[in-house]
PDB file of C-alpha atoms in Angstrom:
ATOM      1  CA  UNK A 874     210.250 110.242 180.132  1.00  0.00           C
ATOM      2  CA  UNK A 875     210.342 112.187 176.962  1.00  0.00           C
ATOM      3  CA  UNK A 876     209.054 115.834 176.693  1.00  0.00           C
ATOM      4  CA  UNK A 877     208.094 117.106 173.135  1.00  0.00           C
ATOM      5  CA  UNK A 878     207.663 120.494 172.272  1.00  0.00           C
ATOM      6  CA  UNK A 879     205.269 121.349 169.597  1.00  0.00           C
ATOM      7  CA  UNK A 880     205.507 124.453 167.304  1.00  0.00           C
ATOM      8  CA  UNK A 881     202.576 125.669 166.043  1.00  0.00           C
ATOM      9  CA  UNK A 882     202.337 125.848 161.619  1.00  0.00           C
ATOM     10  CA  UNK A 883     199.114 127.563 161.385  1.00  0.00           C
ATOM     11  CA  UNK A 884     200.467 130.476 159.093  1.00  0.00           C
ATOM     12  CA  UNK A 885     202.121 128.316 156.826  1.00  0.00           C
ATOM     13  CA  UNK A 886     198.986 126.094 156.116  1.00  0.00           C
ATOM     14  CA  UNK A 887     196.928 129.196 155.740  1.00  0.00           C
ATOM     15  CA  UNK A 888     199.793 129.682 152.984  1.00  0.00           C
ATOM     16  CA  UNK A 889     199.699 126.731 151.595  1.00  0.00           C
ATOM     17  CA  UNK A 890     195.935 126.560 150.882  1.00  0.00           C
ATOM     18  CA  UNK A 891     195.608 129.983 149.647  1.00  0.00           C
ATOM     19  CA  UNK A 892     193.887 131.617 152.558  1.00  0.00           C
ATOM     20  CA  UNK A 893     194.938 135.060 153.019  1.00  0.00           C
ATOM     21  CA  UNK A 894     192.790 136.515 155.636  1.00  0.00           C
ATOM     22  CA  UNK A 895     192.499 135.863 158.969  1.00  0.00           C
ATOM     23  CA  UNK A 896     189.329 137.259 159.231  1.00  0.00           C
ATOM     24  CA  UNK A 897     188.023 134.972 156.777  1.00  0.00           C
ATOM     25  CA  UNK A 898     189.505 131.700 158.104  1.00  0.00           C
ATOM     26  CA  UNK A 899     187.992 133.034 161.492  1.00  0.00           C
ATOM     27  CA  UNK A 900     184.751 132.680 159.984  1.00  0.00           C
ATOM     28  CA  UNK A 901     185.521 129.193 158.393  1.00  0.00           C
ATOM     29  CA  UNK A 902     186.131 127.770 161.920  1.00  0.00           C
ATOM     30  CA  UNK A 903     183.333 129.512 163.622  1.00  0.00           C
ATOM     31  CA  UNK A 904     186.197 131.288 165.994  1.00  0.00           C
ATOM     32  CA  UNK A 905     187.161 134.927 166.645  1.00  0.00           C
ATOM     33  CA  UNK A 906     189.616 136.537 164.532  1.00  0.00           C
ATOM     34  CA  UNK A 907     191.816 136.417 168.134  1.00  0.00           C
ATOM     35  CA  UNK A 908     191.678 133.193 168.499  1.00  0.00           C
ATOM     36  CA  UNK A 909     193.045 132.351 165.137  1.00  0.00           C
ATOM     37  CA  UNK A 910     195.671 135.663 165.159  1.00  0.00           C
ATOM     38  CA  UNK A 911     197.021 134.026 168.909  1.00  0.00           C
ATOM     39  CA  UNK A 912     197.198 130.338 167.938  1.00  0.00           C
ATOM     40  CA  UNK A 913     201.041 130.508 166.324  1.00  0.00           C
ATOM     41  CA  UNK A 914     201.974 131.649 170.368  1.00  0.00           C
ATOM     42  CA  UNK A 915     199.591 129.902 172.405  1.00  0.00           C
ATOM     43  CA  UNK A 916     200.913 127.092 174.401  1.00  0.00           C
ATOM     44  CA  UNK A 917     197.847 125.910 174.993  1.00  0.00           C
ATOM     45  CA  UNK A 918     194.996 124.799 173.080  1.00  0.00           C
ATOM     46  CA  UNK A 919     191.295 124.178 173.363  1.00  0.00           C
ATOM     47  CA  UNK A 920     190.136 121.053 171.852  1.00  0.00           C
ATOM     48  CA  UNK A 921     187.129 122.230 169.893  1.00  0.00           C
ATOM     49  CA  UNK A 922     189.551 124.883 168.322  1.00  0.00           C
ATOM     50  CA  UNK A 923     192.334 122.389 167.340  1.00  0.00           C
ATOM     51  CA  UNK A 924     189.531 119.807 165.663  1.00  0.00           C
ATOM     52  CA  UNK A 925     187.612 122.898 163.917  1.00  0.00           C
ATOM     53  CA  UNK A 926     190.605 124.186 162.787  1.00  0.00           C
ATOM     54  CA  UNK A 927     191.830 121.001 161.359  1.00  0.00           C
ATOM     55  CA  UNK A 928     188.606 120.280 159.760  1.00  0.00           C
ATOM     56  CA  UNK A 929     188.354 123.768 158.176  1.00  0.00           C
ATOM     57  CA  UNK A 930     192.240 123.024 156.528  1.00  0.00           C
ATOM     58  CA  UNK A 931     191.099 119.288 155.681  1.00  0.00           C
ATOM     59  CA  UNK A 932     194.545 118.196 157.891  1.00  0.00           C
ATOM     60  CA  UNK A 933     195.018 115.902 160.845  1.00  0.00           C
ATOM     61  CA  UNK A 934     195.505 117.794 163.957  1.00  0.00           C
ATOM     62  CA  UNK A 935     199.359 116.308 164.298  1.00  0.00           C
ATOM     63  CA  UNK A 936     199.923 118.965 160.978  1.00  0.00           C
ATOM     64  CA  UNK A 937     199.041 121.558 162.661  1.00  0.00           C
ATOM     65  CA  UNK A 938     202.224 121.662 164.490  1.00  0.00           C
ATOM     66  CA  UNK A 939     205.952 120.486 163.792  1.00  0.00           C
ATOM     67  CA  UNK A 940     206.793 118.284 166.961  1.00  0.00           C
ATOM     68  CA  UNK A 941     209.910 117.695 168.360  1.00  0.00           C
ATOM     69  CA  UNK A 942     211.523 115.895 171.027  1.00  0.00           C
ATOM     70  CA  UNK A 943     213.038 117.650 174.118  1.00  0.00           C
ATOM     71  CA  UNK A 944     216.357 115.808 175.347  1.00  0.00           C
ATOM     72  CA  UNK A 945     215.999 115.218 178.931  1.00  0.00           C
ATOM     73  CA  UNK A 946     217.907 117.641 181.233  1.00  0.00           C
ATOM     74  CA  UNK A 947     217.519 115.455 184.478  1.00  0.00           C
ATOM     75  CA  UNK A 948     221.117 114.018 185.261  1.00  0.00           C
ATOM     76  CA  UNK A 949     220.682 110.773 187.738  1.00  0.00           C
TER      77      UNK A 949
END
């Protein structure tokens, strides 16, 4: 079974539409400013926050990270 590793894009998107605060993007999504400052190193994410977030940047969840595939380690 595959394992995928996702890594997080959140600053660049903030980039991208011309969003400079975090403060202010906080607000946006209705989250604290540490919630949105942690979410580039989180491994983990709540679902409200990933579909608020998305909403707020008018993107599909899936852009909110660059997935890739993990090679499997296992040898049989």
């Amino acid at each position: 079974m595959a394992k995928y590793k996702a890594k997080p894009r959140l600053k660049e998107l903030l980039k991208e539409k011309g969003i400079d605060k975090q403060k202010k993007f906080a607000l946006m999504v209705g989250v604290t400013e540490p919630t949105i400052s942690r979410f580039d190193t989180q491994t983990r994410y709540d679902i409200d926050v990933l579909v608020s977030v998305s909403k707020a940047l008018n993107v599909p969840i899936e852009e909110l990270f660059y997935i890739e595939e993990n090679e499997e380690t296992d040898s049989k």
